[in-house]
Coordinates of C-alpha atoms in Angstrom, one line a residue:
M4 CA -8.3 -11.4 21.3
T5 CA -6.3 -11.1 18.1
Q6 CA -5.9 -7.8 16.5
L7 CA -3.6 -8.6 13.9
L8 CA -2.7 -11.3 10.9
I9 CA 0.8 -11.7 10.4
V10 CA 1.9 -13.1 7.1
H11 CA 5.6 -13.7 6.4
R12 CA 7.7 -16.5 5.4
D13 CA 10.6 -16.0 7.4
P14 CA 9.6 -17.4 10.6
E15 CA 12.0 -15.4 12.8
I16 CA 11.0 -12.0 11.2
G17 CA 7.2 -13.6 11.8
R18 CA 8.5 -14.3 15.6
D19 CA 9.9 -10.9 16.2
L20 CA 7.2 -8.8 14.6
V21 CA 4.3 -10.8 17.1
Q22 CA 6.6 -10.0 20.1
L23 CA 7.3 -6.4 19.2
V24 CA 3.2 -5.9 18.8
K25 CA 2.9 -7.5 22.4
D26 CA 5.5 -5.6 24.2
Y27 CA 4.6 -2.4 22.8
T28 CA 1.0 -2.8 22.4
G29 CA -0.7 -5.4 24.7
Y30 CA -2.6 -6.6 21.5
E31 CA -2.5 -10.6 20.4
S32 CA -1.6 -11.6 16.6
V33 CA -1.2 -14.8 15.1
L34 CA 1.6 -15.4 12.3
I35 CA 1.0 -17.4 9.4
Q36 CA 3.4 -18.0 6.5
S37 CA 1.2 -18.1 3.0
E38 CA -2.1 -16.5 1.5
S39 CA -3.2 -20.5 1.7
E40 CA -2.9 -21.4 5.3
T41 CA -4.2 -17.7 6.1
L42 CA -7.7 -18.7 4.4
V43 CA -7.4 -22.0 5.9
W44 CA -7.0 -20.7 9.7
L45 CA -9.5 -17.9 9.0
R46 CA -12.1 -20.9 8.1
R47 CA -11.5 -22.6 11.1
Q48 CA -12.2 -18.9 12.9
P49 CA -15.0 -18.0 12.1
N50 CA -15.5 -15.6 15.1
L51 CA -12.4 -13.7 14.3
R52 CA -12.5 -10.2 13.2
P53 CA -9.0 -9.4 12.9
R54 CA -8.6 -5.3 12.4
I55 CA -4.8 -5.5 10.5
L56 CA -3.2 -7.6 8.2
L57 CA 0.3 -6.9 8.3
T58 CA 1.9 -9.3 5.1
Q59 CA 4.7 -9.6 2.8
L60 CA 4.3 -7.9 -0.3
Q61 CA 5.9 -10.9 -2.1
A62 CA 7.3 -14.5 -1.2
P63 CA 6.9 -17.3 -2.6
G64 CA 3.4 -18.4 -2.2
L65 CA 2.4 -15.0 -0.8
D66 CA 1.1 -12.1 -3.1
G67 CA 0.1 -9.3 -0.3
F68 CA -1.8 -7.3 -2.6
I69 CA -4.2 -10.5 -3.4
L70 CA -4.2 -11.5 0.1
G71 CA -5.4 -7.8 1.3
A72 CA -7.9 -7.8 -1.5
L73 CA -9.3 -11.0 -0.3
L74 CA -9.2 -10.7 3.4
G75 CA -10.8 -6.7 2.6
E76 CA -13.8 -8.3 0.6
M77 CA -14.0 -10.8 3.8
F78 CA -13.7 -8.2 6.6
S79 CA -14.8 -4.3 6.3
G80 CA -13.0 -1.9 7.9
L81 CA -9.6 -4.4 7.8
Q82 CA -6.0 -1.9 7.6
T83 CA -3.5 -4.0 5.7
L84 CA 0.1 -2.7 6.1
F85 CA 3.0 -3.8 3.5
L86 CA 6.5 -5.4 4.0
P87 CA 7.8 -5.1 0.6
A88 CA 11.2 -6.8 0.0
Y89 CA 13.1 -3.3 -1.3
P90 CA 15.5 -1.6 1.0
A91 CA 14.2 1.6 3.2
S92 CA 17.1 3.1 1.1
A93 CA 15.8 2.5 -2.1
Q94 CA 12.6 5.2 -1.6
R95 CA 12.8 8.0 -3.2
M96 CA 10.1 9.4 -1.5
E97 CA 9.0 9.7 2.2
V98 CA 4.8 9.5 2.3
A99 CA 3.3 10.9 5.4
G100 CA 1.5 7.9 6.8
S101 CA 3.0 5.4 4.8
K102 CA 1.4 2.1 5.6
V103 CA 4.1 0.6 3.8
F104 CA 7.0 -0.7 6.1
P105 CA 10.6 -1.4 3.9
E106 CA 14.0 -2.9 5.6
P107 CA 15.3 -2.2 7.9
I108 CA 11.4 -1.9 9.6
D109 CA 10.7 1.2 11.8
G110 CA 9.5 -0.3 14.9
E111 CA 8.4 3.1 16.4
R112 CA 6.5 3.9 13.1
L113 CA 5.2 0.5 12.6
I114 CA 3.6 0.5 16.4
S115 CA 2.3 4.4 15.6
T116 CA 0.2 3.0 12.8
I117 CA -1.2 0.1 14.7
E118 CA -2.7 2.0 17.2
R119 CA -3.7 4.3 14.9
S120 CA -5.4 1.4 13.1
V121 CA -7.2 0.2 15.7
R122 CA -8.3 2.8 16.2
M123 CA -10.6 3.8 13.3
F124 CA -14.0 3.0 13.3
S125 CA -15.0 0.0 12.1
D126 CA -15.9 0.1 8.7
A127 CA -13.3 2.5 8.2
P128 CA -11.8 2.1 4.4
D129 CA -8.1 0.8 3.8
L130 CA -6.8 4.1 2.2
F131 CA -3.1 4.6 1.3
H132 CA -1.9 7.7 -0.4
V133 CA -1.3 7.6 -4.5
L134 CA 2.7 7.7 -4.4
D135 CA 2.7 5.0 -1.8
I136 CA 1.3 2.4 -3.8
L137 CA 3.1 3.8 -7.0
Q138 CA 6.5 4.2 -5.6
M139 CA 6.0 0.3 -3.9
C140 CA 4.8 -0.9 -6.8
C141 CA 7.9 0.8 -9.1
L142 CA 10.4 -0.3 -6.5
S143 CA 8.9 -4.2 -6.6
N144 CA 9.0 -4.5 -10.3
R145 CA 5.7 -4.9 -11.1
S146 CA 3.9 -5.6 -14.0
G147 CA -0.3 -5.3 -14.5
A148 CA -2.7 -2.5 -13.6
V149 CA -3.0 -0.5 -10.4
Q150 CA -7.1 1.0 -10.4
M151 CA -7.1 3.9 -7.8
V152 CA -10.8 5.2 -6.7
S153 CA -11.2 8.5 -4.6
G154 CA -14.8 9.1 -4.1
S155 CA -16.3 9.8 -7.5
K156 CA -12.9 9.4 -9.0
V157 CA -11.3 6.5 -11.0
G158 CA -8.4 6.2 -12.4
T159 CA -5.7 3.6 -13.7
T160 CA -1.9 3.2 -14.0
Y161 CA -0.9 0.5 -16.0
L162 CA 3.1 -0.8 -15.2
R163 CA 5.7 -2.5 -16.6
D164 CA 8.6 -4.3 -14.8
G165 CA 8.4 -1.5 -12.1
Q166 CA 7.9 1.1 -15.1
I167 CA 5.1 3.1 -14.9
V168 CA 4.2 3.0 -18.9
H169 CA 0.5 4.8 -19.4
A170 CA -2.3 6.4 -16.7
E171 CA -5.9 7.5 -17.7
T172 CA -8.6 9.1 -15.9
A173 CA -12.2 10.2 -16.8
T174 CA -10.6 13.6 -18.3
E175 CA -6.7 12.9 -18.8
C176 CA -4.1 10.8 -20.5
G177 CA -0.4 10.1 -19.7
D178 CA 1.5 12.5 -17.9
G179 CA -1.6 14.9 -17.0
A180 CA -3.6 11.4 -15.6
L181 CA -1.1 11.0 -13.3
S182 CA -0.6 14.5 -12.0
E183 CA -4.7 13.9 -11.5
M184 CA -4.5 10.9 -9.3
V185 CA -1.5 12.4 -7.5
S186 CA -3.8 15.0 -6.4
W187 CA -6.3 13.2 -5.2
G188 CA -4.0 12.3 -2.4
E189 CA -5.4 9.0 -0.1
I190 CA -7.4 6.6 -2.2
E191 CA -8.5 3.0 -2.2
F192 CA -7.1 0.5 -4.9
A193 CA -6.9 -2.7 -6.8
Y194 CA -4.5 -4.5 -8.2
D195 CA -4.3 -7.0 -11.4
R196 CA -1.1 -8.3 -12.8
S197 CA -3.0 -9.9 -15.8
V198 CA -4.0 -6.7 -17.4
H199 CA -1.6 -4.5 -20.2
A200 CA -1.7 -1.4 -21.4
G201 CA -2.7 -1.1 -25.0
V202 CA -0.7 1.9 -25.7
E203 CA 2.4 3.8 -23.8
T204 CA 2.6 7.1 -23.1
I205 CA 4.9 8.0 -20.6
K206 CA 8.5 7.2 -21.5
K207 CA 10.0 9.3 -18.2
A208 CA 11.4 7.2 -15.4
W209 CA 9.2 6.6 -12.3
N210 CA 10.9 8.7 -9.7
A211 CA 10.9 11.5 -12.3
L212 CA 7.4 11.5 -12.9
L213 CA 6.1 10.6 -9.3
I214 CA 8.2 14.0 -8.1
D215 CA 7.1 16.1 -11.2
A216 CA 3.5 15.2 -10.4
L217 CA 4.1 15.7 -6.2
E218 CA 4.8 19.0 -8.0
E219 CA 2.6 20.0 -9.7
E220 CA 0.3 19.5 -6.9
R221 CA 2.2 21.9 -5.0
R222 CA 2.1 24.6 -7.5
R223 CA -1.7 24.4 -7.9
A224 CA -2.2 24.7 -4.4
L225 CA -0.8 28.1 -5.0
P226 CA -2.8 30.9 -5.1
A227 CA -3.5 32.0 -8.9
W228 CA -1.2 34.8 -8.6
R229 CA 1.9 32.7 -7.7
Q230 CA 1.2 30.3 -9.9
Q231 CA 2.5 31.8 -12.9
T232 CA 5.8 32.1 -11.1
A233 CA 6.4 29.0 -9.3

């Protein structure tokens, strides 16, 4: 049974990923090269319910965010793993349980994540850590808006050419809103490249901004008497 859809423009890398998954998990996967081909292939397989989408984040004819959103609506519980174009050395922070795999791909971590995803219950939400999504968007030079949802809490972060320029939640704006969203941990998200911020309230570089937000989250987790000295 096909458990994975692998969407990659480079057929050699794609075939290597198919073989890696088969050799180390026994799961069958199918390699497709674009959004349109994926949708056509799925229409021809009406009984197929893939568990995992492993996709390039961006390539000619392919936007992983758009494809992930489309397939997430079609298949409840689908887990999405992203292959961004930037190298692993460009990352500024490591995120536990990350579902993002820059080059060179950590095969052991990828297999472990696939196995964990397959074991999840059939309608599990497709969760990402806030830091994972924002770091991926910034390193990929994205513009637009990322809406993040955690239970009843909703926030939006606005980007321009890979920089965070504004953030807002129901109660906070700017840096404070970003710190609040980071404290949510794992979230569901939606990306819209056509939406732009009406105002720009954030000037700090994205990596310093996220590190500050993470430090603020850690400080808030301390007992009250420690927060005053941390």
